[in-house]
Short mmCIF file of C-alpha atoms and ligand atoms in Angstrom, two decimals:
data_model
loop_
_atom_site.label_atom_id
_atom_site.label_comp_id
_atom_site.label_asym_id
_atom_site.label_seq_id
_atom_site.Cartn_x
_atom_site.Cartn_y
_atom_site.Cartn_z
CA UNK A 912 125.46 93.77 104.28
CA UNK A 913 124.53 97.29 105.02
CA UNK A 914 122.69 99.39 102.09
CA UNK A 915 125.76 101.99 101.89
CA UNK A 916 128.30 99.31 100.87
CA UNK A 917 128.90 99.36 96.84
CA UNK A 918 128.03 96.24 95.24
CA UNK A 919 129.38 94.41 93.41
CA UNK A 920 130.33 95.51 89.47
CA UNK A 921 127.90 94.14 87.04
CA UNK A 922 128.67 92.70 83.60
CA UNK A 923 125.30 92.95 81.85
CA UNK A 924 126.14 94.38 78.31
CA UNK A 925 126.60 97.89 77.28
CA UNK A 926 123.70 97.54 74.38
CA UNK A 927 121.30 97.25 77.38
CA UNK A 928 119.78 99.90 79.02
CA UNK A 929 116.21 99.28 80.46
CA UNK A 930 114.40 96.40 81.98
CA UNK A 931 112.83 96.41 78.90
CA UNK A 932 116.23 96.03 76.91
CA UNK A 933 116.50 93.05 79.37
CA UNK A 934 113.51 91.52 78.72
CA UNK A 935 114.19 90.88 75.11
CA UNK A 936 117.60 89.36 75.67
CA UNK A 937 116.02 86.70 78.41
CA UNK A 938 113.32 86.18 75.67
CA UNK A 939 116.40 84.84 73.22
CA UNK A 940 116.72 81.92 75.68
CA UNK A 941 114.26 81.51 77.54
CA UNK A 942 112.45 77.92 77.13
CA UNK A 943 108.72 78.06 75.68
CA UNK A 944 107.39 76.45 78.66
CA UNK A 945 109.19 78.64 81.57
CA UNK A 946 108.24 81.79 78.74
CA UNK A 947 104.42 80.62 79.49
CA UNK A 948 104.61 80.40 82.86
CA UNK A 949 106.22 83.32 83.29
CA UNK A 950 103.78 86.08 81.10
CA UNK A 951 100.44 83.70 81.37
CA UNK A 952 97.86 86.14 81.95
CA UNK A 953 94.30 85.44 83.16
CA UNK A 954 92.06 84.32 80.00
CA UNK A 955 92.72 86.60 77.17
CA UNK A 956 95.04 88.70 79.02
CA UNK A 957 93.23 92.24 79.66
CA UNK A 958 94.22 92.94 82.79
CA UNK A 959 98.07 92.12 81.88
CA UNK A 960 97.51 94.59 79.17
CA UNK A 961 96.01 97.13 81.28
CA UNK A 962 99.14 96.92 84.17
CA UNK A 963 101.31 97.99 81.57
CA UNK A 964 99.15 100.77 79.87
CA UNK A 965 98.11 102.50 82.89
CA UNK A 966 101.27 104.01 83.88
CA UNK A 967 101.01 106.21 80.51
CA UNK A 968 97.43 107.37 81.41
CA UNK A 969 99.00 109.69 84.22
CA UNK A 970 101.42 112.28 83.49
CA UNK A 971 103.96 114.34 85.67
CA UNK A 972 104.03 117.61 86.32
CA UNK A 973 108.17 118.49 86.96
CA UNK A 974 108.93 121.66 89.08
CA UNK A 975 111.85 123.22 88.39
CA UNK A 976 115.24 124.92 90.61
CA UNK A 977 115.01 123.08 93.47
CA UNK A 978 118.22 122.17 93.73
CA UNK A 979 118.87 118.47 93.74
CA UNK A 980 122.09 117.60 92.84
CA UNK A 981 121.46 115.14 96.06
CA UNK A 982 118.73 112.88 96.43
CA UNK A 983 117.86 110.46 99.25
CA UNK A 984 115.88 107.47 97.62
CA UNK A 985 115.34 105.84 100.79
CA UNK A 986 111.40 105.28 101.70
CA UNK A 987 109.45 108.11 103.98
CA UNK A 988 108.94 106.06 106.80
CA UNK A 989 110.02 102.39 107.79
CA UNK A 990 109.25 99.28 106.38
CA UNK A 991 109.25 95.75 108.25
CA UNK A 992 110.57 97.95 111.08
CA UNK A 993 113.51 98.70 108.65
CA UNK A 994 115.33 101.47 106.42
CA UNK A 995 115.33 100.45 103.09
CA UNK A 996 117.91 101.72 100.28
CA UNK A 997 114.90 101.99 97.81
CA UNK A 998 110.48 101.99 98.02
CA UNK A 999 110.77 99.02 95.97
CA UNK A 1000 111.05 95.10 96.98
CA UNK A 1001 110.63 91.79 94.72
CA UNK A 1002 107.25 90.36 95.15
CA UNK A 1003 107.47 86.37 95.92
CA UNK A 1004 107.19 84.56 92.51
CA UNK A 1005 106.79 80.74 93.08
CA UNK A 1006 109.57 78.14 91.44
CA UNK A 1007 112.54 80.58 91.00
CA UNK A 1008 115.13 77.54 89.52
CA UNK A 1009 112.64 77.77 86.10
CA UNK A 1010 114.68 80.47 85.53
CA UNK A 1011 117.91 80.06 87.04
CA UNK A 1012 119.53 77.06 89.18
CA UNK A 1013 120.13 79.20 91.59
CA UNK A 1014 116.73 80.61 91.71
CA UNK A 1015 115.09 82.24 94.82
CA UNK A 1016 118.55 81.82 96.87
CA UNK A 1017 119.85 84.19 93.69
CA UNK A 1018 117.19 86.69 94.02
CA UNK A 1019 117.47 86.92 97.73
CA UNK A 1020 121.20 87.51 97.61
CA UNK A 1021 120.63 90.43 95.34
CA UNK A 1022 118.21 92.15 96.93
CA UNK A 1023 120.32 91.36 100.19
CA UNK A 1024 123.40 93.51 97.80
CA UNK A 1025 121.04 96.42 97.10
CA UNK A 1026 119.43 96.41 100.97
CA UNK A 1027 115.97 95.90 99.00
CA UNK A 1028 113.33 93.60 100.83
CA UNK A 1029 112.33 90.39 99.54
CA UNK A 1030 109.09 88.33 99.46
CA UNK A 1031 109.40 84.28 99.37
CA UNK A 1032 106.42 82.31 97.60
CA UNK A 1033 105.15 79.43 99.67
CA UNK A 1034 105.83 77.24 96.50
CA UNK A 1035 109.56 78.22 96.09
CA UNK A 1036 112.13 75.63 95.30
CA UNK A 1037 114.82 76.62 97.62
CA UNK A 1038 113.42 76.12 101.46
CA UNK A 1039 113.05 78.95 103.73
CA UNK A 1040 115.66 78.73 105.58
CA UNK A 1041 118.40 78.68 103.01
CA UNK A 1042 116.55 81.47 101.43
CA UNK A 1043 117.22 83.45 104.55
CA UNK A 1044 120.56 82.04 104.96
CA UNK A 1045 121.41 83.87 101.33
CA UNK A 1046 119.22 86.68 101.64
CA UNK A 1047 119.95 87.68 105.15
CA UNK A 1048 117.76 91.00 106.54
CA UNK A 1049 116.05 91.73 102.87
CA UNK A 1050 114.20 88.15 103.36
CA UNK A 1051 111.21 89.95 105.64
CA UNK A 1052 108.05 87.90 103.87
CA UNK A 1053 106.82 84.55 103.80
CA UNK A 1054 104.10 84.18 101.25
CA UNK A 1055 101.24 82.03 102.23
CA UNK A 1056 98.74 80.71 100.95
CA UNK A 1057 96.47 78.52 102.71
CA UNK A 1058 96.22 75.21 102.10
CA UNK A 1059 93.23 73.00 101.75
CA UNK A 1060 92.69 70.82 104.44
CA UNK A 1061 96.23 71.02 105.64
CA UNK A 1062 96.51 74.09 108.15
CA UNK A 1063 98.83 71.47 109.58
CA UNK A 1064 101.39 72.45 106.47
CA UNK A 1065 100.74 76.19 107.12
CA UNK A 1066 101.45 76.09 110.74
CA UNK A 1067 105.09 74.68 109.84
CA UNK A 1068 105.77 76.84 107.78
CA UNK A 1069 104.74 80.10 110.09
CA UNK A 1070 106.59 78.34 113.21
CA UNK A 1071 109.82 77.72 110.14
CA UNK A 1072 109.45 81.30 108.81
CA UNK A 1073 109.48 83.00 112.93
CA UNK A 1074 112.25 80.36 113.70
CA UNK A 1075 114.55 81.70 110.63
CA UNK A 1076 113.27 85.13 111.78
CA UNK A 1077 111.49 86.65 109.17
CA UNK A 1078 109.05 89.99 109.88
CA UNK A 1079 105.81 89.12 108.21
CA UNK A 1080 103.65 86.66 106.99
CA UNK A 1081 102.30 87.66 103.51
CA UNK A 1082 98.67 85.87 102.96
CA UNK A 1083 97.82 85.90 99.14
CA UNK A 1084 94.17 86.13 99.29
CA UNK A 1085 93.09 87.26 95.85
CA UNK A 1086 93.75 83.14 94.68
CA UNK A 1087 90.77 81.07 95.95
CA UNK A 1088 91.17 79.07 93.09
CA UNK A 1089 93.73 79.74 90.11
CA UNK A 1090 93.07 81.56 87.39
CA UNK A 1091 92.16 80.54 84.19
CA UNK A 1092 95.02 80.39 82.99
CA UNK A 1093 94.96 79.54 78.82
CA UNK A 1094 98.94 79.50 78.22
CA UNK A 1095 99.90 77.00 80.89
CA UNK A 1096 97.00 75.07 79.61
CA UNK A 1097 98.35 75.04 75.97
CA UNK A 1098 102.03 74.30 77.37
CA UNK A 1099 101.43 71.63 79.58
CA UNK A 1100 102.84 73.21 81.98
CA UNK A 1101 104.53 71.17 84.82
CA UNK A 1102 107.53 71.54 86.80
CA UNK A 1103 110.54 69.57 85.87
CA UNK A 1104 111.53 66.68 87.70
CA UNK A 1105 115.15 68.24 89.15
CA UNK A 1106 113.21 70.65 90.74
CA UNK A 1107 110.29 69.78 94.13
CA UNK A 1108 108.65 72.32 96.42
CA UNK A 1109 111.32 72.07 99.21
CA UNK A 1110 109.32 73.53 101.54
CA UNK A 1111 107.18 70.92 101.88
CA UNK A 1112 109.31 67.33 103.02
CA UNK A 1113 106.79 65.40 100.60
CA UNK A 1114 106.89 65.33 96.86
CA UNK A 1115 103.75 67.18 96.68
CA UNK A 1116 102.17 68.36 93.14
CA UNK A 1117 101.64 72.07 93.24
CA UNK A 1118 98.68 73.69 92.60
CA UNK A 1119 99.04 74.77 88.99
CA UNK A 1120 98.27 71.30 88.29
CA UNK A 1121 95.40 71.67 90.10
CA UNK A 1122 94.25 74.31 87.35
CA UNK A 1123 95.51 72.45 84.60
CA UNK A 1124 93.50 69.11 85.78
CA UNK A 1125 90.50 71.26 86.57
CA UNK A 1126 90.63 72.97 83.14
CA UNK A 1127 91.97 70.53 81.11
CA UNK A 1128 89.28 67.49 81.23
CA UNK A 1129 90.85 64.34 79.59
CA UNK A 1130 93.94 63.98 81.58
CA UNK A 1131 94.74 60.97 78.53
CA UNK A 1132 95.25 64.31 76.14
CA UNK A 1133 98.25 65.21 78.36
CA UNK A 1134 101.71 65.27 75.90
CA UNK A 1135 105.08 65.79 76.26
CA UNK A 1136 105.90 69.36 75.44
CA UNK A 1137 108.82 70.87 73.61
CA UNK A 1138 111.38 72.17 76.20
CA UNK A 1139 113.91 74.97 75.70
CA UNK A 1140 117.35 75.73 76.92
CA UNK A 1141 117.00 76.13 81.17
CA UNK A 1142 115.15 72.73 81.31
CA UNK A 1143 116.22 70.73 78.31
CA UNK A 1144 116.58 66.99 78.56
CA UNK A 1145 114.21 67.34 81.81
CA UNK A 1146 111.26 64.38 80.98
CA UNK A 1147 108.47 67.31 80.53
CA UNK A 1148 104.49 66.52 82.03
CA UNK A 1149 104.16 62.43 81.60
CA UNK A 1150 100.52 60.55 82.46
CA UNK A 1151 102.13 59.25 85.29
CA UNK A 1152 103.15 62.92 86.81
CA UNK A 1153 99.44 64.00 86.05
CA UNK A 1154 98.13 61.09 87.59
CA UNK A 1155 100.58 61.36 90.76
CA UNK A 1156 100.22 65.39 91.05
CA UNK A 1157 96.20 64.59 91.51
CA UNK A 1158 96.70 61.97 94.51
CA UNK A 1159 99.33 63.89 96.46
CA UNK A 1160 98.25 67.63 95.67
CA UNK A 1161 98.43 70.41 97.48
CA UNK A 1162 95.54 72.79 97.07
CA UNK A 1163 94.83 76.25 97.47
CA UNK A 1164 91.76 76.48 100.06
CA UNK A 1165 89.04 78.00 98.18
CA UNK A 1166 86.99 78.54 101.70
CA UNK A 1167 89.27 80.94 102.53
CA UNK A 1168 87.52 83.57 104.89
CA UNK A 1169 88.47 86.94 106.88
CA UNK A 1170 87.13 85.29 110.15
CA UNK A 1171 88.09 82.13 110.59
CA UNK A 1172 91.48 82.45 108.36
CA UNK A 1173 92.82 85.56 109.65
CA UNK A 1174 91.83 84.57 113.14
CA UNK A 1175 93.81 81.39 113.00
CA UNK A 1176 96.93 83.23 111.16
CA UNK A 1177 96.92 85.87 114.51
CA UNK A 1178 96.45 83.26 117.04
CA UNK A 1179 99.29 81.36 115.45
CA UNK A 1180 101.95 83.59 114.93
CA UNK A 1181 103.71 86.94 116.84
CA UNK A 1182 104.25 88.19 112.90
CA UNK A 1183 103.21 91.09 111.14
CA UNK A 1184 100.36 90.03 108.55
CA UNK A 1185 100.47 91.29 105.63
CA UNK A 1186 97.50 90.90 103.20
CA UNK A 1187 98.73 90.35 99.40
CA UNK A 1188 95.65 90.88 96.61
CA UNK A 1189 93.57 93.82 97.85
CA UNK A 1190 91.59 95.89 94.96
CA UNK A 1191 88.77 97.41 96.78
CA UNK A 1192 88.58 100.06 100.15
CA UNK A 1193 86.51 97.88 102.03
CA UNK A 1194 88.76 94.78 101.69
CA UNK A 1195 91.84 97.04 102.67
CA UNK A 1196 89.23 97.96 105.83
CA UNK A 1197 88.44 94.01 106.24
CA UNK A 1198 92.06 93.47 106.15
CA UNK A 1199 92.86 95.94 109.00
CA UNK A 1200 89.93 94.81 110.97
CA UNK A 1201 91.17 91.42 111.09
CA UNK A 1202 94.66 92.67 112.26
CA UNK A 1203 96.43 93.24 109.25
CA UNK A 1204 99.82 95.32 109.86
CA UNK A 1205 99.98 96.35 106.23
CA UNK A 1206 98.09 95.63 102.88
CA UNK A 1207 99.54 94.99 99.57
CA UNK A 1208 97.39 96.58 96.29
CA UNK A 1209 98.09 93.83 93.52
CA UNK A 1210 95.80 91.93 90.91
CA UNK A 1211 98.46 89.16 90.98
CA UNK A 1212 99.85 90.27 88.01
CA UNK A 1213 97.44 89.69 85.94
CA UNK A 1214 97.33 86.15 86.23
CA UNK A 1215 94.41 85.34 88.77
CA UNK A 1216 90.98 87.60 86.96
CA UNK A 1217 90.81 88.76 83.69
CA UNK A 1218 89.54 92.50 83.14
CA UNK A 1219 90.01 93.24 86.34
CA UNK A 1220 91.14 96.62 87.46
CA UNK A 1221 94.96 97.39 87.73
CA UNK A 1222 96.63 97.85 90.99
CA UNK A 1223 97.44 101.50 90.12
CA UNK A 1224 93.76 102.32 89.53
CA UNK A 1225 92.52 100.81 92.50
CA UNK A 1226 95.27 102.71 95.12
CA UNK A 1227 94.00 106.07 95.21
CA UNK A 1228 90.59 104.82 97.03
CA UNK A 1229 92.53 102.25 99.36
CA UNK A 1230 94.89 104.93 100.56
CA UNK A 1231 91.96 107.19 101.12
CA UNK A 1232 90.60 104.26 103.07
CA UNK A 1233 93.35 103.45 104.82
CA UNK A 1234 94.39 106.88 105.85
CA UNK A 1235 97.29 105.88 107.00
CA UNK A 1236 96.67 103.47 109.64
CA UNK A 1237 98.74 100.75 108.03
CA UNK A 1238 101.38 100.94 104.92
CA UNK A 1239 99.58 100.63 101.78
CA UNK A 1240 102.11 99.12 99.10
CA UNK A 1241 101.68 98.04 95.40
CA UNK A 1242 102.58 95.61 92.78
CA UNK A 1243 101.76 95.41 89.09
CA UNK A 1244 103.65 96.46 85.89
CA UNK A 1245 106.58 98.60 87.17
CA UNK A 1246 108.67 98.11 84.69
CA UNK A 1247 110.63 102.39 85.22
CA UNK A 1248 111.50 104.05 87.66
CA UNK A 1249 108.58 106.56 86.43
CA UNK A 1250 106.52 104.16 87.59
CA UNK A 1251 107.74 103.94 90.88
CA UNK A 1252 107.59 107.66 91.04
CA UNK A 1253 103.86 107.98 90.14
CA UNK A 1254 102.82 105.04 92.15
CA UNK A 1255 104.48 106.79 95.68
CA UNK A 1256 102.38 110.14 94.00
CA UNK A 1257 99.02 108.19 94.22
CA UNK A 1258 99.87 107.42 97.89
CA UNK A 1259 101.62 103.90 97.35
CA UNK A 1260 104.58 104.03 100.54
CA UNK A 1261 106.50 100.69 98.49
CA UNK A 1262 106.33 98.99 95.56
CA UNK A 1263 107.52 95.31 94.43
CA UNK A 1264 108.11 93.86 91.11
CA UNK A 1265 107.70 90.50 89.90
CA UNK A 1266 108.07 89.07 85.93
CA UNK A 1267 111.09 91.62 85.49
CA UNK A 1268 113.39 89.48 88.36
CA UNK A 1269 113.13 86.37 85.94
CA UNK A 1270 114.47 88.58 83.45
CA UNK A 1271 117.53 89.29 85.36
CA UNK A 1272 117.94 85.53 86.40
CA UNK A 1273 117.18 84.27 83.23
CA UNK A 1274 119.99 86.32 81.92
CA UNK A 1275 122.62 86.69 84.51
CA UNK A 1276 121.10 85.05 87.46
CA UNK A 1277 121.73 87.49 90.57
CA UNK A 1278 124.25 89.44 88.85
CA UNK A 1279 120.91 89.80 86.53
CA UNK A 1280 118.55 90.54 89.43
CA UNK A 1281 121.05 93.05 90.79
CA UNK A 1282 121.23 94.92 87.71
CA UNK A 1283 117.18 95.41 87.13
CA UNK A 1284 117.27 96.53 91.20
CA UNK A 1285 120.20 98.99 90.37
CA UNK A 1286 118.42 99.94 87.02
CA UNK A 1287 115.39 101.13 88.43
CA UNK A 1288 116.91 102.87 91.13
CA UNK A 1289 119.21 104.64 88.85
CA UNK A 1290 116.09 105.75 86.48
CA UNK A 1291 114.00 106.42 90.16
CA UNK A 1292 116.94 108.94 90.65
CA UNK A 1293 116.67 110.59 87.12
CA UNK A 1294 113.28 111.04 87.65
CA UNK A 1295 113.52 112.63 91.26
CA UNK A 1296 116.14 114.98 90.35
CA UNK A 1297 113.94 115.99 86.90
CA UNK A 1298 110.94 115.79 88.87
CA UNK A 1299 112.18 118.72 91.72
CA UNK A 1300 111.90 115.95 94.74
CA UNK A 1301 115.37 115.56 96.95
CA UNK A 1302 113.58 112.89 99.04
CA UNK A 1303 111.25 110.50 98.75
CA UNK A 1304 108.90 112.60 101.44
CA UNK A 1305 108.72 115.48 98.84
CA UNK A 1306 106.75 113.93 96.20
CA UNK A 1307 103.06 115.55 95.90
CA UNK A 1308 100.59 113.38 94.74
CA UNK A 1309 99.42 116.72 92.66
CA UNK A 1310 102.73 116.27 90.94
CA UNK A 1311 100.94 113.53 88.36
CA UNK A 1312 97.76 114.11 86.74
CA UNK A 1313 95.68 111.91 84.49
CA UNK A 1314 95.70 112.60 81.39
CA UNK A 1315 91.91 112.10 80.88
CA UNK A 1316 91.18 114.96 83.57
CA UNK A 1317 93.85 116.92 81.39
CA UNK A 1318 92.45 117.18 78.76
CA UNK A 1319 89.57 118.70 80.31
CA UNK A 1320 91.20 121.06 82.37
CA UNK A 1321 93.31 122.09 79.31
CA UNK A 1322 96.50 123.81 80.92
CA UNK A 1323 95.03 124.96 84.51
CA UNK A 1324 96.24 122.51 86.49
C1 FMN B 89 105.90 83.63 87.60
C2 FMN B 89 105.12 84.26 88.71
C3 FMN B 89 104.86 83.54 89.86
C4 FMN B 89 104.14 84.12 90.91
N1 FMN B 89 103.95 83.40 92.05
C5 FMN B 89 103.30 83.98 93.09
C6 FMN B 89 103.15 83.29 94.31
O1 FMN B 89 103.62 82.17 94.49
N2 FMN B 89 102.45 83.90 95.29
C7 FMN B 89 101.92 85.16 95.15
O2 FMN B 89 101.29 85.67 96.06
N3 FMN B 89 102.08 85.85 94.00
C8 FMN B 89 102.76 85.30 92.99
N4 FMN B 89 102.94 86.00 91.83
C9 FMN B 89 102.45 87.40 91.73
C10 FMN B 89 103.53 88.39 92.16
O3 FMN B 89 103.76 88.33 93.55
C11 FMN B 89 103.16 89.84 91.82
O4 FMN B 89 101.91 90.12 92.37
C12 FMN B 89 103.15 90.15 90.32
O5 FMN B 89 104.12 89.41 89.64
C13 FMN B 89 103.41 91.65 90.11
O6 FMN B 89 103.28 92.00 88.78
P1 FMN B 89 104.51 92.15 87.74
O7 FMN B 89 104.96 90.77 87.41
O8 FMN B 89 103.89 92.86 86.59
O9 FMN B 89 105.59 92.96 88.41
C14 FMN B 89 103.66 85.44 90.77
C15 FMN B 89 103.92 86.16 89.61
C16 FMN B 89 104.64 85.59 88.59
C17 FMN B 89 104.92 86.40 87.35
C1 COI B 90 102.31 77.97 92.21
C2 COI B 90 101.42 79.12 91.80
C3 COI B 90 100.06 79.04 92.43
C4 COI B 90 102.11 80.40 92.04
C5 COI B 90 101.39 81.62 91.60
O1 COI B 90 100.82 82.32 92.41
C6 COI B 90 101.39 82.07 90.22
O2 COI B 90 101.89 81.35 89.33
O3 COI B 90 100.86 83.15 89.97
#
C-alpha cells in the first residue's frame, strides 16, 4: 500500500483522545503478568521515570504567520532508502501475541496502513517471513541480538531476513546481559505455552529466563502466578519449564565486541547495520567506524540500566558527533506528537515508539496500533501548524529551549 491511500476507519471510542487515554483503557484488561512485562523498568525504575519527564524540561518557542494551513509531515531526507508518511517507526518489542493473538503480524500490518517503518525483535512470535508477508515495505529491520555461542542461529536469521528482503539489520548492543529487572522477577514471568519463538525451529527458552534464573537463586521457589484475561487458562511458569528453559536456552552473548561482532555482521550480510542502544558520542563514532549505516539513541526503554541517562538527553552530543554522516534516530518515551517535534529540534532525523503499540493491540489489536500511529501524527500536525513549520525540514533546533537555561536567560532568548 502506498502512504497516500486512506486507511482504513477506526472504531476506537470517542471518550479517547491521547495515547495516554489509551493506555488506561488497555490497563482495564490487561493481565498482571503481560502488565509486568510490558512497564518493567530497570531496578527501581529511574530511568523509566526520567524518559517520560524529560520531554517537559524543554519548551517550544512557536513563531507565528507563517502560513500553514498545509503541512508535509513526511521526514527531511530518506529513510531505509525510502519516503516515509511520518519521522516516526515502531521499535521491535519481543513476544507481540502477549498482547494480542495476532501480535507482531498486527503491528506490521498497521504500520504497513500508515506507510510507517517497522522494527522486528529477534524474539518475536510470528517468524520473519510472515511478518514481512503482513507488513510488506514498512518491515525494513531485523533486530538482532547476538547469541551466545550460536552465531550459527544469527547467520540464519541475517541470510532469512536478506532472503524476505528486509533493509537493515538492527544490532541491540546496549543488552550484554539483561537488566535487573525486579517486576518480571516478582511475576514469574514466563511466556505461555501457546506461544514459542518461531524464529528459531527449536523450542528454545528465551533469555528473560535467563535473568530470572540468574536473579532468582532457588529455582524450587518458582510458583504458578495469577494470569489475567489475554493468557488465562495458559499453565503459567511450572518447575519443569524453569528447569527445561535452563538446558535449551538461548543467551544473549555478553562478549559482545565492536571488532570481532561488527566485523562478522559486515562480512555476513550486504545489509545496512544499524546499531540500536547508543548513549554516548564516542559509541555513535565506534558505531560508524565499524560500518554502521545509521545509529539508533535509546536506553532500551528503561529496562536494561537503571539511572541511566534518557535518550533525549544524550542526542544533542551524538548528533554533534555524528555530524551528519549517518541518520541519527531515537527511541524513549514519545508518548505526543510534542515529543516528536522536540526530538527532530535536538537533531533526531526519526523516532520509534515502543510500550504505546501494546496499548493499541491490547485494545484493538491493529485497528489499535493504527489508531496510536494516526494519533500521533494527527497531534505531530497540530503542533507543526502551531509551531510555524510547513515541513518537517523547517524545524530549528532553536525553536525548543530548556527550561533550566530559561530561567536564566529570563525572556532573551
Ligand atoms: C515489551 C518490550 C519488549 C522489548 N523488546 C525488545 C527487543 O526484543 N529488542 C530490542 O532491541 N528492544 C526491545 N525493547 C526496547 C524497544 O525497542 C524500545 O527501545 C523502547 O521500548 C522505547 O521506549 P518506549 O517503550 O518508552 O517507547 C522492548 C521494549 C518493550 C517495552
Ligand atoms: C526477550 C527480551 C530480551 C526482549 C527485550 O529486549 C526486552 O524485554 O526488553
Amino acid at each position: 500500500m502506498n502512504g497516500t491511500s486512506t486507511p482504513p476507519a477506526i472504531t476506537i471510542p470517542r471518550e479517547i483522545l491521547s495515547l495516554r487515554d489509551l493506555e488506561a483503557k488497555c490497563l482495564e484488561t490487561m493481565a498482571p503478568m503481560v502488565r509486568d512485562y510490558l512497564y518493567d523498568g530497570a531496578e527501581e525504575g529511574h530511568t523509566i521515570r526520567e524518559n517520560l519527564e524529560v520531554w517537559n524540561r524543554w519548551l517550544v518557542v512557536p513563531r507565528m504567520m507563517r502560513d500553514t494551513s498545509a503541512v508535509d509531515l513526511t521526514p527531511r531526507t530518506n529513510q531505509f532508502n525510502r519516503s516515509w508518511s511520518l519521522p516516526l517507526g515502531i521499535a521491535p518489542s519481543a513476544m507481540q501475541q502477549l498482547a494480542h493473538p495476532s501480535g507482531e503480524k498486527a503491528t506490521a500490518a498497521a504500520a504497513r496502513s500508515m506507510n510507517i517503518p517497522f522494527g522486528l525483535s529477534t524474539f518475536s512470535n510470528y517468524t520473519i517471513e510472515e511478518v514481512k508477508d503482513s507488513g510488506g515495505d514498512s518491515v525494513v529491520g531485523l533486530q538482532m541480538y547476538l547469541l551466545q555461542g550460536r552465531r550459527d542461529l544469527n547467520l540464519e536469521l541475517v541470510k532469512r531476513a536478506e532472503a524476505a528482503g528486509y533493509k537493515a539489520i538492527v544490532l541491540t548492543v546496549d543488552s550484554p546481559v539483561p537488566g535487573n529487572r525486579p517486576g518480571l522477577i516478582k511475576s514469574n514471568f514466563v511466556m505461555p505455552k501457546h506461544m514459542r519463538f518461531r524464529n528459531f525451529s527449536e523450542d528454545f527458552g528465551g533469555p528473560l529466563d535467563q535473568a530470572q534464573d540468574t536473579q532468582f537463586n532457588d529455582p524450587s521457589s518458582v510458583t504458578a502466578v495469577e494470569a489475567g484475561s489475554a493468557i488465562a487458562s495458559e499453565p503459567t511458569r511450572t518447575q519443569d519449564q524453569a528447569t527445561k528453559s535452563r538446558g535449551n536456552q538461548l543467551i544473549v552473548d555478553p562478549s559482545i565486541n565492536w571488532e570481532r561482532d561488527m566485523k562478522w555482521l559486515r562480512e555476513n550480510t550486504s545489509l545496512e547495520i544499524w546499531v540500536k542502544g547508543i548513549l554516548h558520542p564516542l559509541d555513535a563514532e565506534e558505531a560508524i567506524a565499524h560500518g554502521a549505516s545509521g545509529i539508533m539513541v535509546s536506553n532500551h526503554g528503561g529496562r536494561q540500566l537503571d539511572t541511566c541517562v534518557s535518550a533525549l538527553d544524550a542526542l544533542p552530543a551524538i548528533v554533534e558527533q555524528v555530524s551528519g554522516r549517518v541518520p541519527v534516530h531515537l527511541d524513549g518515551g514519545i508518548r505526543r506528537g510534542g515529543d516528536i517535534f522536540k526530538a527532530l529540534a535536538l537533531g533526531a532525523d526519526f523516532v520509534w515508539i515502543g510500550r504505546p503499540v501494546w496499548w493499541g493491540l491490547e485494545v484493538a489489536g491493529e485497528e489499535g496500533v493504527r489508531w496510536v500511529i494516526q494519533t500521533l501524527k494527527r497531534e505531530f500536525e497540530v503542533v507543526m501548524k502551531l509551531m510555524g513549520c510547513r515541513k518537517v525540514g523547517e524545524i530549528e533546533r532553536e525553536m525548543v529551549i530548556p527550561k533550566t537555561a530559561l530561567m536564566s536567560m529570563g525572556s532573551s532568548y
